[in-house]
């Protein structure tokens, strides 16, 4: 069995490899690699390994559970944290205390709650959010349906303490390149059409994971969320059930 990376050197190599692949994907479509942010998805990775990852320059971490991020953050200085999993409204306060960016806002009720709590928790600082879109209307995934995104974005942008940075989606699992690409293209086209009516919508498109981030970059991703290609395979999580519950993208 291959030992998962844990030394700073091993993380430097893994980081360089992913950045090289991002750069190559950018070159194929004439983009600047500096316009692609790498979020290192650190769910199930313990704080000691994360300190090595941060020392290797992986300074933006993504977690799909509020509690796990809250538990690890005090032990991992020097990183910023993105919430990439579904957020229940009873955990909104904890999420605001823990995360710098909440990528998974998919309904207006949650946005309103974050907006209300922001003054108490953030004292003046706006909350950076992305709007999660279920591009393929896949019933196993969370996210707003494409037909509802327009009204949702308008509603969220009216909330003074939210800074709507853009859109996020989770690609299809275990599909070929063309199908993966179709989802990412769908998100980009949705963003283009939204911006015709809502020019102030932020520029971010968070899409692409270990299996498909290069395709996502070719289709315009400004944020890629990469876990296994940096940290190795994750142990199976029993409480999630098999596979892909809770937005956990581990295949099969
Ligand atoms: C786990 C997860 C990822 C990363 O998946 P990998 O296949 O490990 O790269 C990205 N986005 C979300 C929402 C996730 O839950």
Short mmCIF file of C-alpha atoms and ligand atoms in Angstrom, two decimals:
data_model
loop_
_atom_site.label_atom_id
_atom_site.label_comp_id
_atom_site.label_asym_id
_atom_site.label_seq_id
_atom_site.Cartn_x
_atom_site.Cartn_y
_atom_site.Cartn_z
CA UNK A 1 0.00 0.00 0.00
CA UNK A 2 1.25 3.48 -0.87
CA UNK A 3 1.73 5.67 2.17
CA UNK A 4 -0.28 8.87 1.88
CA UNK A 5 1.85 11.98 1.61
CA UNK A 6 2.64 13.50 4.97
CA UNK A 7 6.01 15.26 4.71
CA UNK A 8 6.36 18.83 3.54
CA UNK A 9 8.47 17.60 0.60
CA UNK A 10 5.83 15.11 -0.49
CA UNK A 11 3.17 17.82 -0.38
CA UNK A 12 5.43 20.17 -2.31
CA UNK A 13 5.72 17.58 -5.08
CA UNK A 14 1.99 16.88 -5.13
CA UNK A 15 1.24 20.61 -5.13
CA UNK A 16 3.70 21.25 -7.99
CA UNK A 17 2.19 18.44 -10.03
CA UNK A 18 -1.35 19.77 -9.67
CA UNK A 19 -0.21 23.34 -10.43
CA UNK A 20 1.64 22.05 -13.53
CA UNK A 21 -1.50 20.35 -14.75
CA UNK A 22 -3.51 23.50 -14.14
CA UNK A 23 -0.93 25.49 -16.09
CA UNK A 24 -1.03 23.00 -18.98
CA UNK A 25 -4.84 23.14 -19.08
CA UNK A 26 -4.67 26.95 -19.06
CA UNK A 27 -2.15 26.91 -21.91
CA UNK A 28 -4.49 24.77 -24.04
CA UNK A 29 -7.19 27.44 -23.88
CA UNK A 30 -5.13 30.62 -23.55
CA UNK A 31 -5.82 31.33 -19.88
CA UNK A 32 -3.51 32.68 -17.19
CA UNK A 33 -2.83 30.06 -14.48
CA UNK A 34 -2.74 32.88 -11.92
CA UNK A 35 -6.50 33.11 -12.43
CA UNK A 36 -7.05 29.61 -11.02
CA UNK A 37 -7.17 29.17 -7.24
CA UNK A 38 -6.39 25.73 -5.83
CA UNK A 39 -8.48 24.70 -2.84
CA UNK A 40 -6.89 21.67 -1.17
CA UNK A 41 -9.81 19.54 0.00
CA UNK A 42 -8.72 18.33 3.41
CA UNK A 43 -11.71 16.38 4.71
CA UNK A 44 -10.60 13.34 6.77
CA UNK A 45 -6.97 14.62 6.79
CA UNK A 46 -5.72 15.25 10.31
CA UNK A 47 -4.28 18.52 11.56
CA UNK A 48 -0.66 17.29 11.68
CA UNK A 49 -0.69 16.41 7.97
CA UNK A 50 -2.45 19.66 7.20
CA UNK A 51 0.31 21.66 8.88
CA UNK A 52 2.76 20.01 6.47
CA UNK A 53 0.45 20.75 3.54
CA UNK A 54 0.22 24.41 4.55
CA UNK A 55 4.02 24.57 4.87
CA UNK A 56 4.15 23.25 1.28
CA UNK A 57 2.07 26.19 0.11
CA UNK A 58 -1.38 24.57 0.18
CA UNK A 59 -2.80 27.48 2.13
CA UNK A 60 -6.44 27.29 1.07
CA UNK A 61 -8.22 24.31 2.57
CA UNK A 62 -11.69 22.95 1.81
CA UNK A 63 -13.85 21.02 4.24
CA UNK A 64 -17.31 19.59 3.65
CA UNK A 65 -18.35 19.47 7.31
CA UNK A 66 -18.63 22.42 9.63
CA UNK A 67 -17.63 20.54 12.77
CA UNK A 68 -14.56 18.96 11.22
CA UNK A 69 -13.32 22.33 10.02
CA UNK A 70 -14.03 23.93 13.40
CA UNK A 71 -12.13 21.16 15.17
CA UNK A 72 -9.05 21.36 12.95
CA UNK A 73 -8.73 25.06 12.26
CA UNK A 74 -7.21 26.07 15.64
CA UNK A 75 -4.44 23.49 15.08
CA UNK A 76 -3.67 24.56 11.51
CA UNK A 77 -2.54 28.19 11.44
CA UNK A 78 -1.80 30.09 8.27
CA UNK A 79 -4.58 28.76 6.06
CA UNK A 80 -7.88 30.10 4.85
CA UNK A 81 -10.85 27.74 4.89
CA UNK A 82 -13.66 27.10 2.43
CA UNK A 83 -16.85 25.25 3.33
CA UNK A 84 -17.70 23.08 0.31
CA UNK A 85 -20.40 20.80 1.78
CA UNK A 86 -24.08 21.45 2.46
CA UNK A 87 -24.77 23.78 5.37
CA UNK A 88 -27.73 23.25 7.73
CA UNK A 89 -29.07 26.50 9.10
CA UNK A 90 -28.50 25.42 12.73
CA UNK A 91 -24.77 25.33 11.93
CA UNK A 92 -24.67 28.71 10.24
CA UNK A 93 -23.11 30.49 13.21
CA UNK A 94 -20.38 27.88 13.58
CA UNK A 95 -19.73 28.06 9.85
CA UNK A 96 -19.31 31.83 10.03
CA UNK A 97 -16.88 31.45 12.91
CA UNK A 98 -14.83 28.85 11.05
CA UNK A 99 -14.84 29.53 7.32
CA UNK A 100 -13.58 32.39 5.17
CA UNK A 101 -15.69 31.40 2.18
CA UNK A 102 -18.94 29.43 2.12
CA UNK A 103 -19.17 27.80 -1.31
CA UNK A 104 -22.41 25.93 -0.75
CA UNK A 105 -25.20 28.48 -0.41
CA UNK A 106 -28.14 26.98 -2.26
CA UNK A 107 -31.21 28.74 -0.88
CA UNK A 108 -32.28 32.20 0.24
CA UNK A 109 -33.22 31.17 3.79
CA UNK A 110 -29.63 30.18 4.48
CA UNK A 111 -28.33 33.37 2.90
CA UNK A 112 -30.66 35.45 5.08
CA UNK A 113 -29.51 33.65 8.17
CA UNK A 114 -25.85 34.18 7.33
CA UNK A 115 -26.60 37.84 6.67
CA UNK A 116 -28.36 38.23 10.04
CA UNK A 117 -25.59 36.49 11.98
CA UNK A 118 -22.74 38.21 10.19
CA UNK A 119 -22.82 41.35 12.33
CA UNK A 120 -22.51 39.38 15.55
CA UNK A 121 -19.85 36.97 14.36
CA UNK A 122 -17.89 38.99 11.83
CA UNK A 123 -18.19 42.55 13.20
CA UNK A 124 -18.46 44.36 9.92
CA UNK A 125 -16.66 42.01 7.58
CA UNK A 126 -18.81 40.75 4.69
CA UNK A 127 -19.30 37.03 4.19
CA UNK A 128 -17.90 35.67 0.95
CA UNK A 129 -20.25 33.10 -0.54
CA UNK A 130 -20.68 31.13 -3.73
CA UNK A 131 -24.03 29.93 -5.00
CA UNK A 132 -24.06 26.17 -5.45
CA UNK A 133 -25.86 25.09 -8.61
CA UNK A 134 -27.07 21.60 -9.42
CA UNK A 135 -26.39 22.02 -13.13
CA UNK A 136 -27.58 18.52 -14.09
CA UNK A 137 -30.59 18.53 -11.73
CA UNK A 138 -29.15 15.35 -10.21
CA UNK A 139 -31.41 14.32 -7.30
CA UNK A 140 -28.41 12.96 -5.34
CA UNK A 141 -26.76 16.38 -5.25
CA UNK A 142 -27.51 19.59 -3.49
CA UNK A 143 -27.54 22.97 -5.14
CA UNK A 144 -30.11 25.28 -6.66
CA UNK A 145 -31.69 24.16 -9.91
CA UNK A 146 -30.63 26.22 -12.92
CA UNK A 147 -34.15 27.60 -13.34
CA UNK A 148 -34.07 28.98 -9.78
CA UNK A 149 -30.58 30.46 -9.80
CA UNK A 150 -31.52 33.81 -11.26
CA UNK A 151 -33.97 34.69 -8.48
CA UNK A 152 -31.67 33.23 -5.85
CA UNK A 153 -28.68 35.30 -6.94
CA UNK A 154 -30.79 38.47 -7.04
CA UNK A 155 -32.09 37.72 -3.54
CA UNK A 156 -28.65 36.95 -2.12
CA UNK A 157 -27.08 40.03 -3.68
CA UNK A 158 -29.68 42.19 -1.98
CA UNK A 159 -28.37 41.07 1.42
CA UNK A 160 -25.91 43.73 2.58
CA UNK A 161 -23.52 41.51 4.51
CA UNK A 162 -23.07 38.91 1.80
CA UNK A 163 -20.47 39.20 -0.95
CA UNK A 164 -21.66 36.87 -3.72
CA UNK A 165 -18.38 35.88 -5.36
CA UNK A 166 -19.79 33.59 -8.05
CA UNK A 167 -21.08 30.07 -8.66
CA UNK A 168 -20.04 26.57 -7.63
CA UNK A 169 -20.99 23.12 -8.90
CA UNK A 170 -20.12 19.47 -8.39
CA UNK A 171 -19.47 17.55 -11.60
CA UNK A 172 -20.86 14.18 -12.56
CA UNK A 173 -19.22 11.09 -11.12
CA UNK A 174 -17.65 8.31 -13.12
CA UNK A 175 -18.54 9.77 -16.50
CA UNK A 176 -16.50 10.31 -19.63
CA UNK A 177 -14.75 13.51 -20.50
CA UNK A 178 -17.54 14.86 -22.71
CA UNK A 179 -20.17 14.50 -20.00
CA UNK A 180 -17.91 16.01 -17.36
CA UNK A 181 -17.23 18.90 -19.68
CA UNK A 182 -20.94 19.46 -20.35
CA UNK A 183 -21.60 20.16 -16.67
CA UNK A 184 -18.76 22.67 -16.40
CA UNK A 185 -19.73 24.36 -19.63
CA UNK A 186 -23.28 24.54 -18.33
CA UNK A 187 -22.15 26.43 -15.23
CA UNK A 188 -20.04 28.83 -17.26
CA UNK A 189 -22.88 29.55 -19.69
CA UNK A 190 -25.26 30.09 -16.80
CA UNK A 191 -22.84 32.61 -15.28
CA UNK A 192 -22.50 34.43 -18.59
CA UNK A 193 -26.25 34.76 -18.97
CA UNK A 194 -26.74 35.81 -15.32
CA UNK A 195 -24.15 38.56 -15.69
CA UNK A 196 -26.14 40.12 -18.51
CA UNK A 197 -28.81 41.02 -15.96
CA UNK A 198 -26.66 41.05 -12.81
CA UNK A 199 -23.31 42.52 -13.84
CA UNK A 200 -22.10 42.75 -10.23
CA UNK A 201 -22.19 38.99 -9.71
CA UNK A 202 -18.64 37.98 -8.70
CA UNK A 203 -16.37 36.28 -11.23
CA UNK A 204 -15.70 32.96 -9.53
CA UNK A 205 -16.57 29.56 -11.00
CA UNK A 206 -15.71 26.81 -8.52
CA UNK A 207 -15.74 23.51 -10.41
CA UNK A 208 -13.53 20.48 -10.89
CA UNK A 209 -12.09 17.88 -8.48
CA UNK A 210 -9.24 15.37 -8.65
CA UNK A 211 -10.70 13.41 -11.57
CA UNK A 212 -11.76 16.32 -13.72
CA UNK A 213 -10.15 19.61 -12.66
CA UNK A 214 -8.17 19.94 -15.88
CA UNK A 215 -11.37 19.76 -17.91
CA UNK A 216 -12.95 22.29 -15.56
CA UNK A 217 -10.01 24.67 -16.04
CA UNK A 218 -10.39 24.37 -19.81
CA UNK A 219 -14.04 25.34 -19.34
CA UNK A 220 -13.24 28.39 -17.23
CA UNK A 221 -12.92 27.27 -13.60
CA UNK A 222 -11.39 29.99 -11.41
CA UNK A 223 -11.44 27.71 -8.34
CA UNK A 224 -10.70 23.98 -8.37
CA UNK A 225 -11.31 21.79 -5.32
CA UNK A 226 -8.77 18.98 -5.25
CA UNK A 227 -8.53 16.38 -2.51
CA UNK A 228 -7.28 12.92 -3.45
CA UNK A 229 -4.71 14.11 -5.98
CA UNK A 230 -2.98 15.92 -3.10
CA UNK A 231 -3.73 13.81 -0.03
CA UNK A 232 -4.33 10.33 -1.44
CA UNK A 233 -7.46 8.21 -1.17
CA UNK A 234 -9.74 8.88 1.78
CA UNK A 235 -10.82 6.23 4.25
CA UNK A 236 -14.43 5.21 3.76
CA UNK A 237 -16.86 7.17 5.92
CA UNK A 238 -19.53 4.97 7.39
CA UNK A 239 -21.87 7.69 8.53
CA UNK A 240 -22.07 9.04 4.97
CA UNK A 241 -23.24 5.74 3.60
CA UNK A 242 -21.56 4.37 0.50
CA UNK A 243 -20.25 6.72 -2.11
CA UNK A 244 -21.44 10.19 -2.57
CA UNK A 245 -23.80 11.28 0.16
CA UNK A 246 -23.31 14.74 1.71
CA UNK A 247 -21.60 16.05 -1.39
CA UNK A 248 -18.63 13.79 -0.71
CA UNK A 249 -17.23 13.23 -4.13
CA UNK A 250 -15.36 10.01 -3.50
CA UNK A 251 -16.43 7.80 -6.38
CA UNK A 252 -18.36 4.57 -5.92
C1 LIG B 1 -14.54 15.82 -1.54
C2 LIG B 1 -14.91 16.98 -2.38
C3 LIG B 1 -14.03 17.48 -3.37
C4 LIG B 1 -12.68 16.86 -3.66
O1 LIG B 1 -12.81 15.60 -4.24
P1 LIG B 1 -11.52 14.76 -4.73
O2 LIG B 1 -12.10 13.76 -5.63
O3 LIG B 1 -10.89 14.21 -3.49
O4 LIG B 1 -10.61 15.72 -5.41
C5 LIG B 1 -14.41 18.60 -4.08
N1 LIG B 1 -15.61 19.19 -3.87
C6 LIG B 1 -16.49 18.74 -2.96
C7 LIG B 1 -17.79 19.43 -2.80
C8 LIG B 1 -16.17 17.62 -2.19
O5 LIG B 1 -17.05 17.17 -1.28
#
